[in-house]
Amino acid sequence: NAGVTQTPKFQVLKTGQSMTLQCAQDMNHNSMYWYRQDPGMGLRLIYYSASEGTTDKGEVPNGYNVSRLNKREFSLRLESAAPSQTSVYFCASRGNQGASEAFFGQGTRLTVV
Amino acid sequence: AQRVTQPEKLLSVFKGAPVELKCNYSYSGSPELFWYVQYSRQRLQLLLRHISRESIKGFTADLNKGETSFHLKKPFAQEEDSAMYYCALPDTGNQFYFGTGTSLTVIP
């Protein structure tokens, strides 16, 4: 029972490099989310996708792009990494019912130097 | 707009003492509220949701619409309760908002 799987778990980038964080869920959920977690700031929503083929900006979308490749997969891309993007990134998925819980991946710890 | 507020970033209690982690929300209509817990360097996991009115690991939370609060309570804190706790609220547009979190430390 994999749930939500994120890759990679750790990454170090140089300023200006690009990378894509991958996320896949096997629970047939319609909604998927990308968050960043920073000390004292909690979890901030970067982008979300309410269904296959749709994506929307969250609270902190600048510097990121996303792709909802299919119902299972939702990737997050940093086109030109900046030190301010050093963070722990979490992917989550959720069913469409209001009381549905969100299931989380194990996180990606990204450092931009 | 901030929809969920957790006023305490850090909270320390002694083992066996009662603990209350505060959560206030702003939402028009009937909210669905959740508490998530994150143990050290692990993924977030659901602790409880208000609709199920259940008690998990001795924690309970009651939705108070008059005070717009959903505080998490436990009568006797245990060392294994030391973790980060997040209050969460989905909105009608399918966004799922989290508070800034409260780091709970239970002192032996």
PDB file of C-alpha atoms in Angstrom:
ATOM      1  CA  ASN A   1       0.000   0.000   0.000  1.00  0.00           C
ATOM      2  CA  ALA A   2       2.242   2.785  -1.294  1.00  0.00           C
ATOM      3  CA  GLY A   3      -0.110   5.759  -0.828  1.00  0.00           C
ATOM      4  CA  VAL A   4       1.770   8.901  -1.893  1.00  0.00           C
ATOM      5  CA  THR A   5       5.326   8.503  -3.169  1.00  0.00           C
ATOM      6  CA  GLN A   6       7.743  11.386  -3.705  1.00  0.00           C
ATOM      7  CA  THR A   7      11.120  11.384  -5.353  1.00  0.00           C
ATOM      8  CA  PRO A   8      13.844  12.296  -4.608  1.00  0.00           C
ATOM      9  CA  LYS A   9      14.103  12.343  -0.810  1.00  0.00           C
ATOM     10  CA  PHE A  10      17.083  14.674  -0.786  1.00  0.00           C
ATOM     11  CA  GLN A  11      18.542  17.069  -3.336  1.00  0.00           C
ATOM     12  CA  VAL A  12      21.216  19.746  -3.402  1.00  0.00           C
ATOM     13  CA  LEU A  13      21.103  22.262  -6.235  1.00  0.00           C
ATOM     14  CA  LYS A  14      23.265  25.164  -7.247  1.00  0.00           C
ATOM     15  CA  THR A  15      21.583  28.526  -7.733  1.00  0.00           C
ATOM     16  CA  GLY A  16      20.133  28.694 -11.227  1.00  0.00           C
ATOM     17  CA  GLN A  17      19.833  24.935 -11.754  1.00  0.00           C
ATOM     18  CA  SER A  18      16.498  23.356 -12.542  1.00  0.00           C
ATOM     19  CA  MET A  19      14.871  20.220 -11.255  1.00  0.00           C
ATOM     20  CA  THR A  20      11.551  18.405 -11.082  1.00  0.00           C
ATOM     21  CA  LEU A  21      10.084  16.820  -7.986  1.00  0.00           C
ATOM     22  CA  GLN A  22       7.935  13.818  -8.762  1.00  0.00           C
ATOM     23  CA  CYS A  23       4.828  12.708  -6.909  1.00  0.00           C
ATOM     24  CA  ALA A  24       2.516   9.758  -7.522  1.00  0.00           C
ATOM     25  CA  GLN A  25      -0.509   8.430  -5.645  1.00  0.00           C
ATOM     26  CA  ASP A  26      -2.291   5.116  -5.997  1.00  0.00           C
ATOM     27  CA  MET A  27      -5.520   5.963  -4.166  1.00  0.00           C
ATOM     28  CA  ASN A  28      -7.450   7.227  -7.194  1.00  0.00           C
ATOM     29  CA  HIS A  29      -7.711  10.681  -5.627  1.00  0.00           C
ATOM     30  CA  ASN A  30      -8.810  13.606  -7.729  1.00  0.00           C
ATOM     31  CA  SER A  31      -6.998  16.337  -5.788  1.00  0.00           C
ATOM     32  CA  MET A  32      -3.250  16.686  -5.396  1.00  0.00           C
ATOM     33  CA  TYR A  33      -1.174  19.352  -3.680  1.00  0.00           C
ATOM     34  CA  TRP A  34       2.359  20.650  -3.313  1.00  0.00           C
ATOM     35  CA  TYR A  35       3.415  22.342  -0.078  1.00  0.00           C
ATOM     36  CA  ARG A  36       6.632  23.736   1.258  1.00  0.00           C
ATOM     37  CA  GLN A  37       7.457  23.538   4.939  1.00  0.00           C
ATOM     38  CA  ASP A  38       9.688  26.146   6.553  1.00  0.00           C
ATOM     39  CA  PRO A  39      10.439  26.718  10.246  1.00  0.00           C
ATOM     40  CA  GLY A  40       7.910  29.060  11.801  1.00  0.00           C
ATOM     41  CA  MET A  41       5.902  29.270   8.576  1.00  0.00           C
ATOM     42  CA  GLY A  42       4.070  25.972   8.716  1.00  0.00           C
ATOM     43  CA  LEU A  43       2.896  24.360   5.502  1.00  0.00           C
ATOM     44  CA  ARG A  44       2.290  26.754   2.658  1.00  0.00           C
ATOM     45  CA  LEU A  45       0.418  25.685  -0.446  1.00  0.00           C
ATOM     46  CA  ILE A  46       2.393  26.168  -3.655  1.00  0.00           C
ATOM     47  CA  TYR A  47       0.065  24.708  -6.264  1.00  0.00           C
ATOM     48  CA  TYR A  48      -2.807  22.306  -6.319  1.00  0.00           C
ATOM     49  CA  SER A  49      -4.767  20.298  -8.835  1.00  0.00           C
ATOM     50  CA  ALA A  50      -8.448  19.621  -8.217  1.00  0.00           C
ATOM     51  CA  SER A  51      -8.656  17.096 -11.032  1.00  0.00           C
ATOM     52  CA  GLU A  52      -6.707  15.665 -13.914  1.00  0.00           C
ATOM     53  CA  GLY A  53      -5.972  18.406 -16.408  1.00  0.00           C
ATOM     54  CA  THR A  54      -6.401  21.347 -14.028  1.00  0.00           C
ATOM     55  CA  THR A  55      -3.901  23.207 -11.873  1.00  0.00           C
ATOM     56  CA  ASP A  56      -4.230  26.307  -9.724  1.00  0.00           C
ATOM     57  CA  LYS A  57      -1.928  28.582  -7.793  1.00  0.00           C
ATOM     58  CA  GLY A  58      -1.783  28.407  -4.043  1.00  0.00           C
ATOM     59  CA  GLU A  59      -0.293  30.853  -1.559  1.00  0.00           C
ATOM     60  CA  VAL A  60       3.326  30.862  -2.768  1.00  0.00           C
ATOM     61  CA  PRO A  61       3.491  29.883  -6.483  1.00  0.00           C
ATOM     62  CA  ASN A  62       6.282  32.207  -7.645  1.00  0.00           C
ATOM     63  CA  GLY A  63       9.318  30.365  -8.968  1.00  0.00           C
ATOM     64  CA  TYR A  64       7.463  27.091  -9.459  1.00  0.00           C
ATOM     65  CA  ASN A  65       5.524  25.313 -12.171  1.00  0.00           C
ATOM     66  CA  VAL A  66       3.456  22.140 -11.981  1.00  0.00           C
ATOM     67  CA  SER A  67       2.128  19.474 -14.285  1.00  0.00           C
ATOM     68  CA  ARG A  68      -0.747  17.109 -13.634  1.00  0.00           C
ATOM     69  CA  LEU A  69       0.468  14.432 -15.998  1.00  0.00           C
ATOM     70  CA  ASN A  70      -2.443  12.081 -15.314  1.00  0.00           C
ATOM     71  CA  LYS A  71      -4.646  11.244 -12.363  1.00  0.00           C
ATOM     72  CA  ARG A  72      -1.785   9.567 -10.509  1.00  0.00           C
ATOM     73  CA  GLU A  73       1.062  11.994 -11.028  1.00  0.00           C
ATOM     74  CA  PHE A  74       1.647  15.637 -10.101  1.00  0.00           C
ATOM     75  CA  SER A  75       5.103  17.095 -10.584  1.00  0.00           C
ATOM     76  CA  LEU A  76       6.661  20.320  -9.296  1.00  0.00           C
ATOM     77  CA  ARG A  77       9.356  22.068 -11.304  1.00  0.00           C
ATOM     78  CA  LEU A  78      11.872  24.665 -10.244  1.00  0.00           C
ATOM     79  CA  GLU A  79      13.112  26.313 -13.441  1.00  0.00           C
ATOM     80  CA  SER A  80      15.897  28.389 -11.864  1.00  0.00           C
ATOM     81  CA  ALA A  81      16.497  27.460  -8.249  1.00  0.00           C
ATOM     82  CA  ALA A  82      17.175  30.176  -5.676  1.00  0.00           C
ATOM     83  CA  PRO A  83      18.445  29.872  -2.083  1.00  0.00           C
ATOM     84  CA  SER A  84      15.011  31.062  -0.895  1.00  0.00           C
ATOM     85  CA  GLN A  85      13.612  27.805  -2.246  1.00  0.00           C
ATOM     86  CA  THR A  86      15.593  25.771   0.256  1.00  0.00           C
ATOM     87  CA  SER A  87      12.844  23.934   2.077  1.00  0.00           C
ATOM     88  CA  VAL A  88      11.145  20.626   2.666  1.00  0.00           C
ATOM     89  CA  TYR A  89       8.547  19.908   0.001  1.00  0.00           C
ATOM     90  CA  PHE A  90       5.521  17.708   0.581  1.00  0.00           C
ATOM     91  CA  CYS A  91       3.119  16.299  -1.925  1.00  0.00           C
ATOM     92  CA  ALA A  92      -0.381  15.290  -0.825  1.00  0.00           C
ATOM     93  CA  SER A  93      -3.505  13.802  -2.336  1.00  0.00           C
ATOM     94  CA  ARG A  94      -7.094  13.851  -1.227  1.00  0.00           C
ATOM     95  CA  GLY A  95     -10.522  12.621  -2.228  1.00  0.00           C
ATOM     96  CA  ASN A  96     -13.266  15.038  -3.210  1.00  0.00           C
ATOM     97  CA  GLN A  97     -15.523  14.735  -0.177  1.00  0.00           C
ATOM     98  CA  GLY A  98     -15.335  17.680   2.204  1.00  0.00           C
ATOM     99  CA  ALA A  99     -14.360  15.461   5.105  1.00  0.00           C
ATOM    100  CA  SER A 100     -11.732  13.585   3.119  1.00  0.00           C
ATOM    101  CA  GLU A 101      -8.321  13.576   4.698  1.00  0.00           C
ATOM    102  CA  ALA A 102      -5.142  14.458   2.851  1.00  0.00           C
ATOM    103  CA  PHE A 103      -2.449  11.804   2.562  1.00  0.00           C
ATOM    104  CA  PHE A 104       1.160  12.946   2.441  1.00  0.00           C
ATOM    105  CA  GLY A 105       4.360  11.804   0.856  1.00  0.00           C
ATOM    106  CA  GLN A 106       7.519  11.466   2.908  1.00  0.00           C
ATOM    107  CA  GLY A 107       8.896  14.818   1.772  1.00  0.00           C
ATOM    108  CA  THR A 108      11.823  16.083  -0.276  1.00  0.00           C
ATOM    109  CA  ARG A 109      14.526  18.005   1.513  1.00  0.00           C
ATOM    110  CA  LEU A 110      15.904  20.507  -0.980  1.00  0.00           C
ATOM    111  CA  THR A 111      18.946  22.687  -0.417  1.00  0.00           C
ATOM    112  CA  VAL A 112      19.890  25.409  -2.889  1.00  0.00           C
ATOM    113  CA  VAL A 113      23.432  26.714  -2.501  1.00  0.00           C
TER     114      VAL A 113
ATOM    115  CA  ALA B   1      -6.026  35.095   3.423  1.00  0.00           C
ATOM    116  CA  GLN B   2      -5.224  33.286   6.630  1.00  0.00           C
ATOM    117  CA  ARG B   3      -7.962  30.834   7.331  1.00  0.00           C
ATOM    118  CA  VAL B   4      -6.448  28.838  10.174  1.00  0.00           C
ATOM    119  CA  THR B   5      -4.536  30.354  13.073  1.00  0.00           C
ATOM    120  CA  GLN B   6      -2.377  28.539  15.568  1.00  0.00           C
ATOM    121  CA  PRO B   7      -1.200  31.208  18.009  1.00  0.00           C
ATOM    122  CA  GLU B   8       1.478  29.150  19.758  1.00  0.00           C
ATOM    123  CA  LYS B   9       4.611  28.169  17.834  1.00  0.00           C
ATOM    124  CA  LEU B  10       6.121  26.372  20.808  1.00  0.00           C
ATOM    125  CA  LEU B  11       4.486  24.650  23.755  1.00  0.00           C
ATOM    126  CA  SER B  12       6.157  22.752  26.570  1.00  0.00           C
ATOM    127  CA  VAL B  13       4.374  20.726  29.227  1.00  0.00           C
ATOM    128  CA  PHE B  14       5.475  18.200  31.807  1.00  0.00           C
ATOM    129  CA  LYS B  15       4.648  14.543  31.416  1.00  0.00           C
ATOM    130  CA  GLY B  16       1.276  13.814  32.960  1.00  0.00           C
ATOM    131  CA  ALA B  17       0.076  17.411  32.686  1.00  0.00           C
ATOM    132  CA  PRO B  18      -2.878  18.420  30.528  1.00  0.00           C
ATOM    133  CA  VAL B  19      -2.162  19.904  27.147  1.00  0.00           C
ATOM    134  CA  GLU B  20      -4.205  22.146  24.877  1.00  0.00           C
ATOM    135  CA  LEU B  21      -3.111  23.224  21.406  1.00  0.00           C
ATOM    136  CA  LYS B  22      -5.115  26.109  20.074  1.00  0.00           C
ATOM    137  CA  CYS B  23      -6.621  26.488  16.623  1.00  0.00           C
ATOM    138  CA  ASN B  24      -8.909  29.243  15.421  1.00  0.00           C
ATOM    139  CA  TYR B  25     -10.426  29.465  11.989  1.00  0.00           C
ATOM    140  CA  SER B  26     -12.238  31.875   9.717  1.00  0.00           C
ATOM    141  CA  TYR B  27     -14.711  30.309   7.329  1.00  0.00           C
ATOM    142  CA  SER B  28     -18.187  31.072   6.095  1.00  0.00           C
ATOM    143  CA  GLY B  29     -20.482  28.070   6.350  1.00  0.00           C
ATOM    144  CA  SER B  30     -19.862  24.774   8.121  1.00  0.00           C
ATOM    145  CA  PRO B  31     -16.153  24.008   8.214  1.00  0.00           C
ATOM    146  CA  GLU B  32     -14.469  20.636   8.064  1.00  0.00           C
ATOM    147  CA  LEU B  33     -11.483  20.718  10.406  1.00  0.00           C
ATOM    148  CA  PHE B  34      -8.583  18.376  10.914  1.00  0.00           C
ATOM    149  CA  TRP B  35      -5.588  17.939  13.174  1.00  0.00           C
ATOM    150  CA  TYR B  36      -2.413  16.483  11.703  1.00  0.00           C
ATOM    151  CA  VAL B  37       0.707  15.376  13.551  1.00  0.00           C
ATOM    152  CA  GLN B  38       4.271  15.190  12.310  1.00  0.00           C
ATOM    153  CA  TYR B  39       6.804  13.237  14.333  1.00  0.00           C
ATOM    154  CA  SER B  40      10.453  14.086  13.890  1.00  0.00           C
ATOM    155  CA  ARG B  41      11.392  14.062  10.185  1.00  0.00           C
ATOM    156  CA  GLN B  42       8.384  11.960   9.217  1.00  0.00           C
ATOM    157  CA  ARG B  43       5.470  12.658   6.943  1.00  0.00           C
ATOM    158  CA  LEU B  44       2.336  14.318   8.228  1.00  0.00           C
ATOM    159  CA  GLN B  45      -0.396  11.978   9.308  1.00  0.00           C
ATOM    160  CA  LEU B  46      -3.991  12.538  10.282  1.00  0.00           C
ATOM    161  CA  LEU B  47      -4.591  12.673  14.016  1.00  0.00           C
ATOM    162  CA  LEU B  48      -8.306  13.363  14.012  1.00  0.00           C
ATOM    163  CA  ARG B  49     -11.102  15.135  12.161  1.00  0.00           C
ATOM    164  CA  HIS B  50     -14.032  16.870  13.767  1.00  0.00           C
ATOM    165  CA  ILE B  51     -16.707  15.068  11.808  1.00  0.00           C
ATOM    166  CA  SER B  52     -15.796  11.680  13.256  1.00  0.00           C
ATOM    167  CA  ARG B  53     -15.753  12.923  16.885  1.00  0.00           C
ATOM    168  CA  GLU B  54     -13.275  10.239  17.801  1.00  0.00           C
ATOM    169  CA  SER B  55     -10.414  10.163  20.255  1.00  0.00           C
ATOM    170  CA  ILE B  56      -7.022   9.182  18.890  1.00  0.00           C
ATOM    171  CA  LYS B  57      -4.058   8.525  21.191  1.00  0.00           C
ATOM    172  CA  GLY B  58      -6.048  10.209  23.954  1.00  0.00           C
ATOM    173  CA  PHE B  59      -6.486  13.453  21.993  1.00  0.00           C
ATOM    174  CA  THR B  60      -9.857  15.060  21.424  1.00  0.00           C
ATOM    175  CA  ALA B  61     -10.974  18.243  19.696  1.00  0.00           C
ATOM    176  CA  ASP B  62     -14.337  19.961  19.776  1.00  0.00           C
ATOM    177  CA  LEU B  63     -15.577  22.364  17.162  1.00  0.00           C
ATOM    178  CA  ASN B  64     -16.822  25.553  18.810  1.00  0.00           C
ATOM    179  CA  LYS B  65     -18.613  27.569  16.163  1.00  0.00           C
ATOM    180  CA  GLY B  66     -19.299  30.450  18.531  1.00  0.00           C
ATOM    181  CA  GLU B  67     -15.589  30.942  19.223  1.00  0.00           C
ATOM    182  CA  THR B  68     -14.540  29.642  15.783  1.00  0.00           C
ATOM    183  CA  SER B  69     -12.109  27.287  17.473  1.00  0.00           C
ATOM    184  CA  PHE B  70     -11.033  23.664  17.204  1.00  0.00           C
ATOM    185  CA  HIS B  71      -8.589  23.240  20.069  1.00  0.00           C
ATOM    186  CA  LEU B  72      -6.784  19.926  20.546  1.00  0.00           C
ATOM    187  CA  LYS B  73      -6.726  18.548  24.083  1.00  0.00           C
ATOM    188  CA  LYS B  74      -5.249  15.676  26.014  1.00  0.00           C
ATOM    189  CA  PRO B  75      -5.670  15.238  29.763  1.00  0.00           C
ATOM    190  CA  PHE B  76      -2.295  13.598  30.446  1.00  0.00           C
ATOM    191  CA  ALA B  77       0.616  14.303  28.131  1.00  0.00           C
ATOM    192  CA  GLN B  78       3.095  11.533  27.304  1.00  0.00           C
ATOM    193  CA  GLU B  79       6.683  11.870  26.080  1.00  0.00           C
ATOM    194  CA  GLU B  80       5.743  10.253  22.779  1.00  0.00           C
ATOM    195  CA  ASP B  81       3.341  13.133  22.137  1.00  0.00           C
ATOM    196  CA  SER B  82       6.292  15.417  21.420  1.00  0.00           C
ATOM    197  CA  ALA B  83       5.772  16.421  17.795  1.00  0.00           C
ATOM    198  CA  MET B  84       4.608  19.153  15.458  1.00  0.00           C
ATOM    199  CA  TYR B  85       0.841  19.611  15.302  1.00  0.00           C
ATOM    200  CA  TYR B  86      -1.048  21.283  12.485  1.00  0.00           C
ATOM    201  CA  CYS B  87      -4.640  22.364  12.280  1.00  0.00           C
ATOM    202  CA  ALA B  88      -6.090  22.160   8.744  1.00  0.00           C
ATOM    203  CA  LEU B  89      -9.128  23.364   6.853  1.00  0.00           C
ATOM    204  CA  PRO B  90     -10.291  22.602   3.293  1.00  0.00           C
ATOM    205  CA  ASP B  91     -12.217  25.253   1.408  1.00  0.00           C
ATOM    206  CA  THR B  92     -14.939  24.926  -1.197  1.00  0.00           C
ATOM    207  CA  GLY B  93     -12.435  25.450  -3.998  1.00  0.00           C
ATOM    208  CA  ASN B  94     -10.556  22.282  -3.040  1.00  0.00           C
ATOM    209  CA  GLN B  95      -7.644  24.094  -1.459  1.00  0.00           C
ATOM    210  CA  PHE B  96      -6.454  22.591   1.813  1.00  0.00           C
ATOM    211  CA  TYR B  97      -4.986  25.094   4.235  1.00  0.00           C
ATOM    212  CA  PHE B  98      -2.731  24.442   7.189  1.00  0.00           C
ATOM    213  CA  GLY B  99      -1.898  26.601  10.161  1.00  0.00           C
ATOM    214  CA  THR B 100       1.674  27.520  11.023  1.00  0.00           C
ATOM    215  CA  GLY B 101       1.916  24.608  13.437  1.00  0.00           C
ATOM    216  CA  THR B 102       2.667  24.170  17.126  1.00  0.00           C
ATOM    217  CA  SER B 103       5.738  22.304  18.274  1.00  0.00           C
ATOM    218  CA  LEU B 104       4.872  20.369  21.425  1.00  0.00           C
ATOM    219  CA  THR B 105       7.575  19.204  23.797  1.00  0.00           C
ATOM    220  CA  VAL B 106       6.656  16.946  26.684  1.00  0.00           C
ATOM    221  CA  ILE B 107       9.240  17.200  29.440  1.00  0.00           C
ATOM    222  CA  PRO B 108       9.950  13.942  31.306  1.00  0.00           C
TER     223      PRO B 108
END
